[in-house]
Amino acid sequence: MSTPLPSRPGAPAMAEHRVLTELDEVRLRRLLARQAGPEPLADALCRLLDESDVVPSRAMAPQVVTMLSRVTVRPIEGGPVRSVTLVYPAEAQAEQGPLSVLSPAGLALLGWPVGQQVQWTKPDGRLARWEIVAIEYQPEAAGHFTV
């Protein structure tokens, strides 16, 4: 499960709601219906879909992580920044950059804007936290509304 972290002094205000495109919502609901995954991740995806604001692809703000976005993240605890691309499970290769939306980290990122801090629980039970530093590519911002 992912939750936004509280703002630190001097940091940009954190978003209160996630935002999804209509197309991402439809595709993720279909994926959820077809693919039985680990129960906590399926539950987290259900909550994400039920609680997010949904907008047409052409109305999506360019600073929000959508499906197929390439995102630069910084570990809150320190360490190098990293670039990941949020993909559907069939395209995932977490060590090379493509990160499944059905992974804890992928679920944590989807729908949040640049500047947002997100957290999730790793498989070993430890908490991980990232700050979304930049969006290198977002399909909607590039005019790719049906990818």
mmCIF file of N, CA and C in Angstrom:
data_model
loop_
_atom_site.group_PDB
_atom_site.id
_atom_site.type_symbol
_atom_site.label_atom_id
_atom_site.label_comp_id
_atom_site.label_asym_id
_atom_site.label_seq_id
_atom_site.Cartn_x
_atom_site.Cartn_y
_atom_site.Cartn_z
ATOM 1 N N MET A 1 0.839 -1.179 0.000
ATOM 2 C CA MET A 1 0.000 0.000 0.000
ATOM 3 C C MET A 1 0.880 1.235 0.000
ATOM 4 N N SER A 2 0.451 2.278 -0.655
ATOM 5 C CA SER A 2 1.215 3.509 -0.667
ATOM 6 C C SER A 2 0.394 4.610 -0.048
ATOM 7 N N THR A 3 1.099 5.499 0.587
ATOM 8 C CA THR A 3 0.447 6.664 1.162
ATOM 9 C C THR A 3 1.357 7.853 0.943
ATOM 10 N N PRO A 4 0.783 9.031 0.740
ATOM 11 C CA PRO A 4 1.642 10.194 0.620
ATOM 12 C C PRO A 4 2.240 10.496 1.990
ATOM 13 N N LEU A 5 3.447 11.005 1.985
ATOM 14 C CA LEU A 5 4.092 11.389 3.226
ATOM 15 C C LEU A 5 3.740 12.822 3.544
ATOM 16 N N PRO A 6 3.754 13.192 4.814
ATOM 17 C CA PRO A 6 3.473 14.584 5.141
ATOM 18 C C PRO A 6 4.569 15.488 4.584
ATOM 19 N N SER A 7 4.215 16.720 4.325
ATOM 20 C CA SER A 7 5.189 17.683 3.810
ATOM 21 C C SER A 7 6.263 17.952 4.842
ATOM 22 N N ARG A 8 7.474 18.157 4.341
ATOM 23 C CA ARG A 8 8.542 18.592 5.232
ATOM 24 C C ARG A 8 8.610 20.104 5.112
ATOM 25 N N PRO A 9 9.143 20.809 6.121
ATOM 26 C CA PRO A 9 9.224 22.266 6.037
ATOM 27 C C PRO A 9 9.963 22.703 4.783
ATOM 28 N N GLY A 10 9.401 23.650 4.074
ATOM 29 C CA GLY A 10 10.009 24.185 2.876
ATOM 30 C C GLY A 10 9.751 23.372 1.621
ATOM 31 N N ALA A 11 9.111 22.221 1.748
ATOM 32 C CA ALA A 11 8.827 21.376 0.594
ATOM 33 C C ALA A 11 7.542 21.842 -0.074
ATOM 34 N N PRO A 12 7.367 21.501 -1.357
ATOM 35 C CA PRO A 12 6.108 21.853 -2.006
ATOM 36 C C PRO A 12 4.947 21.126 -1.328
ATOM 37 N N ALA A 13 3.778 21.729 -1.407
ATOM 38 C CA ALA A 13 2.593 21.100 -0.806
ATOM 39 C C ALA A 13 2.346 19.753 -1.468
ATOM 40 N N MET A 14 1.962 18.777 -0.672
ATOM 41 C CA MET A 14 1.702 17.449 -1.199
ATOM 42 C C MET A 14 0.266 17.367 -1.702
ATOM 43 N N ALA A 15 0.066 16.612 -2.757
ATOM 44 C CA ALA A 15 -1.262 16.428 -3.330
ATOM 45 C C ALA A 15 -2.124 15.605 -2.377
ATOM 46 N N GLU A 16 -3.409 15.840 -2.388
ATOM 47 C CA GLU A 16 -4.326 15.099 -1.534
ATOM 48 C C GLU A 16 -4.968 13.925 -2.257
ATOM 49 N N HIS A 17 -5.087 14.029 -3.578
ATOM 50 C CA HIS A 17 -5.764 12.984 -4.347
ATOM 51 C C HIS A 17 -4.921 12.603 -5.548
ATOM 52 N N ARG A 18 -4.996 11.333 -5.868
ATOM 53 C CA ARG A 18 -4.367 10.866 -7.090
ATOM 54 C C ARG A 18 -5.256 11.201 -8.272
ATOM 55 N N VAL A 19 -4.636 11.292 -9.431
ATOM 56 C CA VAL A 19 -5.383 11.575 -10.657
ATOM 57 C C VAL A 19 -4.979 10.531 -11.696
ATOM 58 N N LEU A 20 -5.981 9.918 -12.308
ATOM 59 C CA LEU A 20 -5.771 8.940 -13.372
ATOM 60 C C LEU A 20 -6.458 9.421 -14.639
ATOM 61 N N THR A 21 -5.939 8.986 -15.778
ATOM 62 C CA THR A 21 -6.662 9.250 -17.020
ATOM 63 C C THR A 21 -7.801 8.234 -17.135
ATOM 64 N N GLU A 22 -8.798 8.585 -17.908
ATOM 65 C CA GLU A 22 -9.903 7.648 -18.148
ATOM 66 C C GLU A 22 -9.382 6.349 -18.756
ATOM 67 N N LEU A 23 -8.451 6.456 -19.708
ATOM 68 C CA LEU A 23 -7.908 5.276 -20.369
ATOM 69 C C LEU A 23 -7.134 4.391 -19.384
ATOM 70 N N ASP A 24 -6.305 5.003 -18.533
ATOM 71 C CA ASP A 24 -5.569 4.222 -17.535
ATOM 72 C C ASP A 24 -6.537 3.523 -16.578
ATOM 73 N N GLU A 25 -7.584 4.224 -16.170
ATOM 74 C CA GLU A 25 -8.544 3.607 -15.254
ATOM 75 C C GLU A 25 -9.205 2.383 -15.900
ATOM 76 N N VAL A 26 -9.655 2.529 -17.137
ATOM 77 C CA VAL A 26 -10.317 1.415 -17.826
ATOM 78 C C VAL A 26 -9.358 0.236 -17.980
ATOM 79 N N ARG A 27 -8.144 0.500 -18.415
ATOM 80 C CA ARG A 27 -7.169 -0.578 -18.614
ATOM 81 C C ARG A 27 -6.801 -1.260 -17.297
ATOM 82 N N LEU A 28 -6.659 -0.490 -16.237
ATOM 83 C CA LEU A 28 -6.311 -1.083 -14.941
ATOM 84 C C LEU A 28 -7.465 -1.889 -14.359
ATOM 85 N N ARG A 29 -8.690 -1.433 -14.563
ATOM 86 C CA ARG A 29 -9.835 -2.225 -14.103
ATOM 87 C C ARG A 29 -9.918 -3.554 -14.863
ATOM 88 N N ARG A 30 -9.640 -3.516 -16.169
ATOM 89 C CA ARG A 30 -9.615 -4.760 -16.958
ATOM 90 C C ARG A 30 -8.496 -5.680 -16.487
ATOM 91 N N LEU A 31 -7.337 -5.115 -16.230
ATOM 92 C CA LEU A 31 -6.206 -5.894 -15.733
ATOM 93 C C LEU A 31 -6.548 -6.540 -14.395
ATOM 94 N N LEU A 32 -7.161 -5.800 -13.530
ATOM 95 C CA LEU A 32 -7.548 -6.322 -12.219
ATOM 96 C C LEU A 32 -8.548 -7.460 -12.358
ATOM 97 N N ALA A 33 -9.481 -7.335 -13.296
ATOM 98 C CA ALA A 33 -10.492 -8.379 -13.506
ATOM 99 C C ALA A 33 -9.880 -9.652 -14.091
ATOM 100 N N ARG A 34 -8.852 -9.512 -14.924
ATOM 101 C CA ARG A 34 -8.222 -10.655 -15.593
ATOM 102 C C ARG A 34 -7.140 -11.329 -14.783
ATOM 103 N N GLN A 35 -6.406 -10.547 -14.030
ATOM 104 C CA GLN A 35 -5.188 -11.058 -13.406
ATOM 105 C C GLN A 35 -5.350 -11.177 -11.900
ATOM 106 N N ALA A 36 -5.296 -12.391 -11.423
ATOM 107 C CA ALA A 36 -5.312 -12.603 -9.981
ATOM 108 C C ALA A 36 -3.900 -12.378 -9.479
ATOM 109 N N GLY A 37 -3.738 -11.402 -8.616
ATOM 110 C CA GLY A 37 -2.421 -11.117 -8.061
ATOM 111 C C GLY A 37 -2.436 -11.323 -6.568
ATOM 112 N N PRO A 38 -1.312 -11.061 -5.935
ATOM 113 C CA PRO A 38 -1.282 -11.156 -4.478
ATOM 114 C C PRO A 38 -2.368 -10.266 -3.872
ATOM 115 N N GLU A 39 -3.058 -10.786 -2.914
ATOM 116 C CA GLU A 39 -4.216 -10.093 -2.339
ATOM 117 C C GLU A 39 -3.926 -8.655 -1.891
ATOM 118 N N PRO A 40 -2.829 -8.387 -1.164
ATOM 119 C CA PRO A 40 -2.601 -6.993 -0.755
ATOM 120 C C PRO A 40 -2.457 -6.039 -1.941
ATOM 121 N N LEU A 41 -1.796 -6.487 -3.025
ATOM 122 C CA LEU A 41 -1.631 -5.626 -4.189
ATOM 123 C C LEU A 41 -2.946 -5.427 -4.921
ATOM 124 N N ALA A 42 -3.741 -6.467 -5.044
ATOM 125 C CA ALA A 42 -5.056 -6.341 -5.680
ATOM 126 C C ALA A 42 -5.936 -5.385 -4.879
ATOM 127 N N ASP A 43 -5.903 -5.510 -3.560
ATOM 128 C CA ASP A 43 -6.680 -4.603 -2.710
ATOM 129 C C ASP A 43 -6.196 -3.166 -2.856
ATOM 130 N N ALA A 44 -4.873 -2.979 -2.905
ATOM 131 C CA ALA A 44 -4.320 -1.630 -3.059
ATOM 132 C C ALA A 44 -4.718 -1.031 -4.405
ATOM 133 N N LEU A 45 -4.707 -1.844 -5.466
ATOM 134 C CA LEU A 45 -5.124 -1.345 -6.776
ATOM 135 C C LEU A 45 -6.605 -0.990 -6.769
ATOM 136 N N CYS A 46 -7.431 -1.802 -6.139
ATOM 137 C CA CYS A 46 -8.868 -1.485 -6.019
ATOM 138 C C CYS A 46 -9.064 -0.143 -5.332
ATOM 139 N N ARG A 47 -8.356 0.074 -4.230
ATOM 140 C CA ARG A 47 -8.471 1.345 -3.502
ATOM 141 C C ARG A 47 -8.009 2.509 -4.366
ATOM 142 N N LEU A 48 -6.881 2.317 -5.067
ATOM 143 C CA LEU A 48 -6.368 3.362 -5.935
ATOM 144 C C LEU A 48 -7.420 3.738 -6.981
ATOM 145 N N LEU A 49 -8.015 2.734 -7.620
ATOM 146 C CA LEU A 49 -9.020 2.989 -8.657
ATOM 147 C C LEU A 49 -10.271 3.645 -8.088
ATOM 148 N N ASP A 50 -10.696 3.223 -6.910
ATOM 149 C CA ASP A 50 -11.919 3.762 -6.315
ATOM 150 C C ASP A 50 -11.739 5.166 -5.752
ATOM 151 N N GLU A 51 -10.529 5.506 -5.321
ATOM 152 C CA GLU A 51 -10.310 6.767 -4.617
ATOM 153 C C GLU A 51 -9.690 7.865 -5.480
ATOM 154 N N SER A 52 -9.250 7.540 -6.667
ATOM 155 C CA SER A 52 -8.577 8.528 -7.526
ATOM 156 C C SER A 52 -9.587 9.379 -8.286
ATOM 157 N N ASP A 53 -9.183 10.601 -8.576
ATOM 158 C CA ASP A 53 -9.934 11.435 -9.498
ATOM 159 C C ASP A 53 -9.605 10.940 -10.904
ATOM 160 N N VAL A 54 -10.572 10.968 -11.810
ATOM 161 C CA VAL A 54 -10.372 10.492 -13.177
ATOM 162 C C VAL A 54 -10.674 11.646 -14.129
ATOM 163 N N VAL A 55 -9.744 11.856 -15.071
ATOM 164 C CA VAL A 55 -9.897 12.942 -16.040
ATOM 165 C C VAL A 55 -9.650 12.409 -17.448
ATOM 166 N N PRO A 56 -10.174 13.088 -18.470
ATOM 167 C CA PRO A 56 -9.847 12.699 -19.845
ATOM 168 C C PRO A 56 -8.340 12.838 -20.080
ATOM 169 N N SER A 57 -7.795 12.007 -20.940
ATOM 170 C CA SER A 57 -6.349 12.035 -21.205
ATOM 171 C C SER A 57 -5.865 13.423 -21.603
ATOM 172 N N ARG A 58 -6.638 14.108 -22.421
ATOM 173 C CA ARG A 58 -6.226 15.438 -22.885
ATOM 174 C C ARG A 58 -6.236 16.483 -21.774
ATOM 175 N N ALA A 59 -6.890 16.191 -20.647
ATOM 176 C CA ALA A 59 -6.948 17.126 -19.529
ATOM 177 C C ALA A 59 -5.929 16.806 -18.437
ATOM 178 N N MET A 60 -5.141 15.758 -18.601
ATOM 179 C CA MET A 60 -4.177 15.356 -17.580
ATOM 180 C C MET A 60 -3.053 16.381 -17.474
ATOM 181 N N ALA A 61 -2.765 16.798 -16.259
ATOM 182 C CA ALA A 61 -1.650 17.714 -16.024
ATOM 183 C C ALA A 61 -0.333 17.020 -16.368
ATOM 184 N N PRO A 62 0.613 17.709 -16.979
ATOM 185 C CA PRO A 62 1.858 17.075 -17.434
ATOM 186 C C PRO A 62 2.799 16.645 -16.315
ATOM 187 N N GLN A 63 2.562 17.082 -15.093
ATOM 188 C CA GLN A 63 3.456 16.734 -13.989
ATOM 189 C C GLN A 63 2.947 15.561 -13.158
ATOM 190 N N VAL A 64 1.955 14.807 -13.652
ATOM 191 C CA VAL A 64 1.384 13.673 -12.922
ATOM 192 C C VAL A 64 1.844 12.365 -13.566
ATOM 193 N N VAL A 65 2.199 11.390 -12.733
ATOM 194 C CA VAL A 65 2.639 10.081 -13.212
ATOM 195 C C VAL A 65 1.430 9.306 -13.734
ATOM 196 N N THR A 66 1.473 8.948 -15.025
ATOM 197 C CA THR A 66 0.449 8.128 -15.661
ATOM 198 C C THR A 66 1.119 6.845 -16.149
ATOM 199 N N MET A 67 0.323 5.921 -16.653
ATOM 200 C CA MET A 67 0.897 4.700 -17.211
ATOM 201 C C MET A 67 1.826 5.057 -18.365
ATOM 202 N N LEU A 68 2.950 4.356 -18.428
ATOM 203 C CA LEU A 68 4.000 4.516 -19.427
ATOM 204 C C LEU A 68 4.816 5.787 -19.246
ATOM 205 N N SER A 69 4.618 6.495 -18.125
ATOM 206 C CA SER A 69 5.462 7.649 -17.820
ATOM 207 C C SER A 69 6.852 7.176 -17.421
ATOM 208 N N ARG A 70 7.874 7.946 -17.821
ATOM 209 C CA ARG A 70 9.247 7.726 -17.371
ATOM 210 C C ARG A 70 9.511 8.767 -16.288
ATOM 211 N N VAL A 71 9.826 8.292 -15.098
ATOM 212 C CA VAL A 71 9.852 9.131 -13.900
ATOM 213 C C VAL A 71 11.225 9.071 -13.228
ATOM 214 N N THR A 72 11.703 10.206 -12.771
ATOM 215 C CA THR A 72 12.917 10.251 -11.965
ATOM 216 C C THR A 72 12.497 10.309 -10.502
ATOM 217 N N VAL A 73 13.046 9.368 -9.712
ATOM 218 C CA VAL A 73 12.718 9.312 -8.283
ATOM 219 C C VAL A 73 14.009 9.377 -7.469
ATOM 220 N N ARG A 74 13.872 9.892 -6.242
ATOM 221 C CA ARG A 74 14.995 9.993 -5.318
ATOM 222 C C ARG A 74 14.612 9.304 -4.027
ATOM 223 N N PRO A 75 15.409 8.338 -3.571
ATOM 224 C CA PRO A 75 15.117 7.722 -2.280
ATOM 225 C C PRO A 75 15.207 8.761 -1.161
ATOM 226 N N ILE A 76 14.217 8.812 -0.302
ATOM 227 C CA ILE A 76 14.189 9.784 0.792
ATOM 228 C C ILE A 76 15.352 9.535 1.758
ATOM 229 N N GLU A 77 15.707 8.278 1.965
ATOM 230 C CA GLU A 77 16.767 7.930 2.908
ATOM 231 C C GLU A 77 18.157 8.171 2.332
ATOM 232 N N GLY A 78 18.226 8.634 1.106
ATOM 233 C CA GLY A 78 19.511 8.865 0.457
ATOM 234 C C GLY A 78 19.783 7.798 -0.579
ATOM 235 N N GLY A 79 20.734 8.074 -1.412
ATOM 236 C CA GLY A 79 21.062 7.161 -2.483
ATOM 237 C C GLY A 79 20.870 7.854 -3.817
ATOM 238 N N PRO A 80 21.276 7.178 -4.878
ATOM 239 C CA PRO A 80 21.207 7.805 -6.204
ATOM 240 C C PRO A 80 19.776 7.942 -6.709
ATOM 241 N N VAL A 81 19.563 8.996 -7.511
ATOM 242 C CA VAL A 81 18.279 9.116 -8.190
ATOM 243 C C VAL A 81 18.203 8.006 -9.211
ATOM 244 N N ARG A 82 16.997 7.682 -9.586
ATOM 245 C CA ARG A 82 16.771 6.546 -10.477
ATOM 246 C C ARG A 82 15.659 6.918 -11.448
ATOM 247 N N SER A 83 15.735 6.390 -12.648
ATOM 248 C CA SER A 83 14.691 6.586 -13.641
ATOM 249 C C SER A 83 13.941 5.271 -13.810
ATOM 250 N N VAL A 84 12.622 5.328 -13.710
ATOM 251 C CA VAL A 84 11.790 4.145 -13.906
ATOM 252 C C VAL A 84 10.661 4.500 -14.869
ATOM 253 N N THR A 85 10.220 3.500 -15.607
ATOM 254 C CA THR A 85 9.072 3.658 -16.493
ATOM 255 C C THR A 85 7.958 2.783 -15.955
ATOM 256 N N LEU A 86 6.794 3.361 -15.725
ATOM 257 C CA LEU A 86 5.655 2.636 -15.164
ATOM 258 C C LEU A 86 4.930 1.891 -16.281
ATOM 259 N N VAL A 87 4.941 0.551 -16.202
ATOM 260 C CA VAL A 87 4.408 -0.281 -17.285
ATOM 261 C C VAL A 87 3.402 -1.299 -16.750
ATOM 262 N N TYR A 88 2.738 -1.969 -17.684
ATOM 263 C CA TYR A 88 1.862 -3.079 -17.333
ATOM 264 C C TYR A 88 2.729 -4.297 -17.030
ATOM 265 N N PRO A 89 2.235 -5.253 -16.256
ATOM 266 C CA PRO A 89 3.065 -6.373 -15.781
ATOM 267 C C PRO A 89 3.844 -7.121 -16.863
ATOM 268 N N ALA A 90 3.285 -7.314 -18.033
ATOM 269 C CA ALA A 90 3.960 -8.077 -19.087
ATOM 270 C C ALA A 90 5.254 -7.407 -19.561
ATOM 271 N N GLU A 91 5.378 -6.095 -19.408
ATOM 272 C CA GLU A 91 6.567 -5.365 -19.865
ATOM 273 C C GLU A 91 7.552 -5.082 -18.746
ATOM 274 N N ALA A 92 7.274 -5.494 -17.529
ATOM 275 C CA ALA A 92 8.091 -5.127 -16.365
ATOM 276 C C ALA A 92 9.441 -5.835 -16.353
ATOM 277 N N GLN A 93 10.464 -5.062 -16.019
ATOM 278 C CA GLN A 93 11.828 -5.542 -15.784
ATOM 279 C C GLN A 93 12.452 -4.582 -14.779
ATOM 280 N N ALA A 94 12.056 -4.681 -13.531
ATOM 281 C CA ALA A 94 12.379 -3.679 -12.510
ATOM 282 C C ALA A 94 13.857 -3.311 -12.447
ATOM 283 N N GLU A 95 14.755 -4.249 -12.626
ATOM 284 C CA GLU A 95 16.182 -3.937 -12.532
ATOM 285 C C GLU A 95 16.657 -3.059 -13.688
ATOM 286 N N GLN A 96 15.986 -3.125 -14.845
ATOM 287 C CA GLN A 96 16.382 -2.328 -16.000
ATOM 288 C C GLN A 96 15.598 -1.024 -16.124
ATOM 289 N N GLY A 97 14.607 -0.794 -15.288
ATOM 290 C CA GLY A 97 13.846 0.445 -15.355
ATOM 291 C C GLY A 97 12.358 0.273 -15.516
ATOM 292 N N PRO A 98 11.864 -0.617 -16.409
ATOM 293 C CA PRO A 98 10.412 -0.803 -16.498
ATOM 294 C C PRO A 98 9.853 -1.409 -15.205
ATOM 295 N N LEU A 99 8.979 -0.694 -14.555
ATOM 296 C CA LEU A 99 8.443 -1.061 -13.243
ATOM 297 C C LEU A 99 6.955 -1.371 -13.373
ATOM 298 N N SER A 100 6.549 -2.557 -12.957
ATOM 299 C CA SER A 100 5.146 -2.952 -13.068
ATOM 300 C C SER A 100 4.255 -2.092 -12.184
ATOM 301 N N VAL A 101 3.129 -1.693 -12.736
ATOM 302 C CA VAL A 101 2.134 -0.969 -11.954
ATOM 303 C C VAL A 101 1.582 -1.852 -10.837
ATOM 304 N N LEU A 102 1.698 -3.176 -10.987
ATOM 305 C CA LEU A 102 1.207 -4.080 -9.947
ATOM 306 C C LEU A 102 2.268 -4.426 -8.902
ATOM 307 N N SER A 103 3.389 -3.725 -8.925
ATOM 308 C CA SER A 103 4.387 -3.862 -7.864
ATOM 309 C C SER A 103 4.064 -2.824 -6.779
ATOM 310 N N PRO A 104 4.514 -3.041 -5.563
ATOM 311 C CA PRO A 104 4.271 -2.031 -4.519
ATOM 312 C C PRO A 104 4.799 -0.645 -4.908
ATOM 313 N N ALA A 105 5.994 -0.584 -5.502
ATOM 314 C CA ALA A 105 6.555 0.713 -5.904
ATOM 315 C C ALA A 105 5.747 1.331 -7.044
ATOM 316 N N GLY A 106 5.332 0.510 -7.995
ATOM 317 C CA GLY A 106 4.529 1.021 -9.109
ATOM 318 C C GLY A 106 3.204 1.587 -8.642
ATOM 319 N N LEU A 107 2.536 0.850 -7.756
ATOM 320 C CA LEU A 107 1.275 1.349 -7.198
ATOM 321 C C LEU A 107 1.483 2.638 -6.416
ATOM 322 N N ALA A 108 2.640 2.756 -5.768
ATOM 323 C CA ALA A 108 2.913 3.960 -4.980
ATOM 324 C C ALA A 108 3.037 5.199 -5.861
ATOM 325 N N LEU A 109 3.571 5.044 -7.066
ATOM 326 C CA LEU A 109 3.831 6.196 -7.938
ATOM 327 C C LEU A 109 2.618 6.682 -8.728
ATOM 328 N N LEU A 110 1.795 5.758 -9.188
ATOM 329 C CA LEU A 110 0.734 6.101 -10.134
ATOM 330 C C LEU A 110 -0.214 7.172 -9.604
ATOM 331 N N GLY A 111 -0.395 8.205 -10.417
ATOM 332 C CA GLY A 111 -1.387 9.236 -10.114
ATOM 333 C C GLY A 111 -0.899 10.397 -9.275
ATOM 334 N N TRP A 112 0.350 10.373 -8.830
ATOM 335 C CA TRP A 112 0.877 11.463 -7.995
ATOM 336 C C TRP A 112 1.704 12.425 -8.826
ATOM 337 N N PRO A 113 1.801 13.694 -8.418
ATOM 338 C CA PRO A 113 2.564 14.683 -9.183
ATOM 339 C C PRO A 113 4.028 14.768 -8.755
ATOM 340 N N VAL A 114 4.804 15.441 -9.575
ATOM 341 C CA VAL A 114 6.188 15.766 -9.236
ATOM 342 C C VAL A 114 6.184 16.492 -7.889
ATOM 343 N N GLY A 115 7.152 16.145 -7.051
ATOM 344 C CA GLY A 115 7.270 16.740 -5.721
ATOM 345 C C GLY A 115 6.642 15.889 -4.634
ATOM 346 N N GLN A 116 5.760 14.972 -5.033
ATOM 347 C CA GLN A 116 5.087 14.106 -4.064
ATOM 348 C C GLN A 116 6.073 13.090 -3.496
ATOM 349 N N GLN A 117 5.938 12.801 -2.232
ATOM 350 C CA GLN A 117 6.701 11.733 -1.602
ATOM 351 C C GLN A 117 5.753 10.563 -1.399
ATOM 352 N N VAL A 118 6.219 9.377 -1.756
ATOM 353 C CA VAL A 118 5.400 8.167 -1.646
ATOM 354 C C VAL A 118 6.168 7.119 -0.856
ATOM 355 N N GLN A 119 5.420 6.184 -0.288
ATOM 356 C CA GLN A 119 6.053 5.099 0.453
ATOM 357 C C GLN A 119 5.310 3.801 0.203
ATOM 358 N N TRP A 120 6.012 2.698 0.404
ATOM 359 C CA TRP A 120 5.433 1.366 0.259
ATOM 360 C C TRP A 120 6.265 0.408 1.082
ATOM 361 N N THR A 121 5.729 -0.775 1.273
ATOM 362 C CA THR A 121 6.435 -1.803 2.017
ATOM 363 C C THR A 121 7.123 -2.755 1.042
ATOM 364 N N LYS A 122 8.411 -2.952 1.245
ATOM 365 C CA LYS A 122 9.189 -3.884 0.418
ATOM 366 C C LYS A 122 8.842 -5.321 0.806
ATOM 367 N N PRO A 123 9.195 -6.278 -0.054
ATOM 368 C CA PRO A 123 8.922 -7.685 0.264
ATOM 369 C C PRO A 123 9.537 -8.150 1.591
ATOM 370 N N ASP A 124 10.653 -7.525 1.986
ATOM 371 C CA ASP A 124 11.288 -7.920 3.247
ATOM 372 C C ASP A 124 10.651 -7.240 4.461
ATOM 373 N N GLY A 125 9.586 -6.464 4.241
ATOM 374 C CA GLY A 125 8.865 -5.818 5.336
ATOM 375 C C GLY A 125 9.360 -4.425 5.679
ATOM 376 N N ARG A 126 10.469 -3.995 5.084
ATOM 377 C CA ARG A 126 10.981 -2.646 5.359
ATOM 378 C C ARG A 126 10.205 -1.606 4.546
ATOM 379 N N LEU A 127 10.133 -0.399 5.090
ATOM 380 C CA LEU A 127 9.465 0.704 4.416
ATOM 381 C C LEU A 127 10.432 1.367 3.443
ATOM 382 N N ALA A 128 9.969 1.638 2.243
ATOM 383 C CA ALA A 128 10.754 2.365 1.246
ATOM 384 C C ALA A 128 10.022 3.659 0.944
ATOM 385 N N ARG A 129 10.803 4.704 0.665
ATOM 386 C CA ARG A 129 10.198 6.007 0.373
ATOM 387 C C ARG A 129 10.960 6.691 -0.755
ATOM 388 N N TRP A 130 10.194 7.229 -1.684
ATOM 389 C CA TRP A 130 10.758 7.980 -2.804
ATOM 390 C C TRP A 130 10.096 9.342 -2.891
ATOM 391 N N GLU A 131 10.819 10.295 -3.452
ATOM 392 C CA GLU A 131 10.246 11.566 -3.880
ATOM 393 C C GLU A 131 10.237 11.555 -5.403
ATOM 394 N N ILE A 132 9.127 11.961 -5.986
ATOM 395 C CA ILE A 132 9.037 12.076 -7.449
ATOM 396 C C ILE A 132 9.726 13.385 -7.821
ATOM 397 N N VAL A 133 10.870 13.281 -8.494
ATOM 398 C CA VAL A 133 11.708 14.439 -8.793
ATOM 399 C C VAL A 133 11.321 15.085 -10.119
ATOM 400 N N ALA A 134 11.053 14.254 -11.128
ATOM 401 C CA ALA A 134 10.736 14.787 -12.460
ATOM 402 C C ALA A 134 10.011 13.726 -13.269
ATOM 403 N N ILE A 135 9.302 14.184 -14.273
ATOM 404 C CA ILE A 135 8.713 13.278 -15.251
ATOM 405 C C ILE A 135 9.419 13.563 -16.568
ATOM 406 N N GLU A 136 10.193 12.580 -17.019
ATOM 407 C CA GLU A 136 10.967 12.721 -18.249
ATOM 408 C C GLU A 136 10.081 12.564 -19.476
ATOM 409 N N TYR A 137 9.073 11.706 -19.363
ATOM 410 C CA TYR A 137 8.138 11.471 -20.465
ATOM 411 C C TYR A 137 6.797 11.089 -19.864
ATOM 412 N N GLN A 138 5.769 11.755 -20.324
ATOM 413 C CA GLN A 138 4.393 11.379 -19.977
ATOM 414 C C GLN A 138 3.648 11.313 -21.306
ATOM 415 N N PRO A 139 3.017 10.173 -21.616
ATOM 416 C CA PRO A 139 2.358 10.053 -22.923
ATOM 417 C C PRO A 139 1.393 11.201 -23.227
ATOM 418 N N GLU A 140 0.585 11.576 -22.268
ATOM 419 C CA GLU A 140 -0.428 12.620 -22.496
ATOM 420 C C GLU A 140 0.222 13.960 -22.812
ATOM 421 N N ALA A 141 1.294 14.303 -22.121
ATOM 422 C CA ALA A 141 1.989 15.570 -22.380
ATOM 423 C C ALA A 141 2.627 15.571 -23.773
ATOM 424 N N ALA A 142 2.998 14.372 -24.254
ATOM 425 C CA ALA A 142 3.597 14.257 -25.591
ATOM 426 C C ALA A 142 2.544 14.129 -26.684
ATOM 427 N N GLY A 143 1.264 14.175 -26.314
ATOM 428 C CA GLY A 143 0.200 14.051 -27.304
ATOM 429 C C GLY A 143 -0.113 12.623 -27.692
ATOM 430 N N HIS A 144 0.385 11.675 -26.927
ATOM 431 C CA HIS A 144 0.135 10.241 -27.186
ATOM 432 C C HIS A 144 -1.015 9.782 -26.295
ATOM 433 N N PHE A 145 -2.211 9.969 -26.764
ATOM 434 C CA PHE A 145 -3.395 9.756 -25.935
ATOM 435 C C PHE A 145 -3.940 8.337 -25.943
ATOM 436 N N THR A 146 -3.440 7.478 -26.818
ATOM 437 C CA THR A 146 -4.001 6.130 -26.906
ATOM 438 C C THR A 146 -2.954 5.030 -26.739
ATOM 439 N N VAL A 147 -1.785 5.346 -26.240
ATOM 440 C CA VAL A 147 -0.756 4.310 -26.040
ATOM 441 C C VAL A 147 -1.017 3.529 -24.776
#
